[in-house]
Coordinates of C-alpha atoms in Angstrom, one line a residue:
M1177 CA 9.3 21.5 -4.0
E1178 CA 9.7 24.6 -5.7
F1179 CA 11.3 24.9 -9.5
R1180 CA 12.2 28.1 -11.7
S1181 CA 13.4 27.9 -14.7
D1182 CA 15.7 30.8 -14.5
L1183 CA 19.4 30.7 -14.9
E1184 CA 19.2 31.0 -11.2
N1185 CA 18.3 27.5 -10.8
V1186 CA 21.3 26.2 -12.9
D1187 CA 24.5 25.1 -10.5
E1188 CA 28.3 26.0 -12.1
D1189 CA 27.6 22.3 -14.0
G1190 CA 24.7 23.1 -15.7
Y1191 CA 22.5 20.8 -13.4
T1192 CA 18.7 22.0 -12.7
Q1193 CA 19.1 22.2 -8.7
L1194 CA 15.6 21.8 -7.2
V1195 CA 14.8 23.7 -3.8
F1196 CA 12.6 21.8 -1.5
K1197 CA 11.0 23.4 0.9
S1198 CA 8.7 22.2 3.7
R1199 CA 5.3 23.8 4.0
V1200 CA 2.9 23.3 7.6
T1201 CA 0.1 21.1 6.5
T1202 CA -2.6 21.0 8.6
R1203 CA -3.9 17.3 9.2
T1204 CA -6.8 16.5 11.5
R1205 CA -7.2 13.8 13.3
V1206 CA -9.3 11.1 13.5
L1207 CA -9.5 9.4 17.1
S1208 CA -12.2 7.3 17.7
E1209 CA -13.2 5.6 20.9
K1210 CA -14.0 2.4 21.9
G1211 CA -18.3 1.8 21.6
T1212 CA -18.8 5.0 19.2
G1213 CA -19.8 2.8 16.3
A1214 CA -17.3 4.9 14.4
A1215 CA -17.6 4.0 10.5
S1216 CA -14.7 1.9 9.4
P1217 CA -12.9 3.4 6.6
P1218 CA -13.8 1.7 3.4
W1219 CA -10.9 0.8 2.5
R1220 CA -10.6 -1.9 5.7
L1221 CA -14.2 -3.8 4.3
V1222 CA -12.3 -4.3 1.2
A1223 CA -8.6 -5.7 2.9
V1224 CA -10.4 -8.0 5.3
T1225 CA -13.2 -9.5 2.1
L1226 CA -9.5 -9.9 0.1
G1227 CA -8.6 -11.2 3.1
I1228 CA -11.0 -13.8 3.7
L1229 CA -11.1 -14.8 -0.3
C1230 CA -7.4 -15.3 0.3
L1231 CA -7.3 -17.0 3.2
V1232 CA -10.3 -19.6 1.3
I1233 CA -8.5 -20.0 -2.0
L1234 CA -5.3 -20.9 0.4
V1235 CA -7.6 -23.7 2.6
V1236 CA -9.3 -25.2 -1.3
A1237 CA -5.9 -25.4 -2.7
V1238 CA -4.3 -27.5 0.6
V1239 CA -7.5 -29.6 0.3
L1240 CA -7.5 -30.6 -3.4
S1241 CA -3.5 -31.1 -3.2
A1242 CA -4.4 -33.4 0.1
L1243 CA -6.9 -35.5 -1.9
A1244 CA -4.7 -35.3 -5.0
G1245 CA -1.9 -37.1 -3.5
F1246 CA -4.0 -39.2 -1.8
K1247 CA -5.5 -40.7 -5.1
A1248 CA -2.6 -40.9 -6.3
V1249 CA -1.1 -43.3 -3.6
I1250 CA -4.6 -45.6 -4.0
F1251 CA -3.7 -46.0 -8.2
E1252 CA 0.0 -46.7 -7.5
G1253 CA -1.1 -50.1 -5.3

C-alpha cells in the first residue's frame, strides 16, 4: 500500500485514495520428508500441550459432574 500526501492522492469528493500495488515477495518453502527428523516449529509443541491440557480439564470436569450427580441421587433417597 502506498501513501502519498499531496493533492494527487485526493479524489473529487475529498476522500483519500489508497493505491495498492502488489509486490513480488519470495518465500522459501520448507519441505520436510518423513524420516529426516526435521524439527517441528515451536508453536506446534505449544498447541499440542494446550490441547492435551484442555482434554484433561474436560475429562476432570465430566468426572466431577458425574460424581456430583451420583451423590445427589444417593442423598435424596
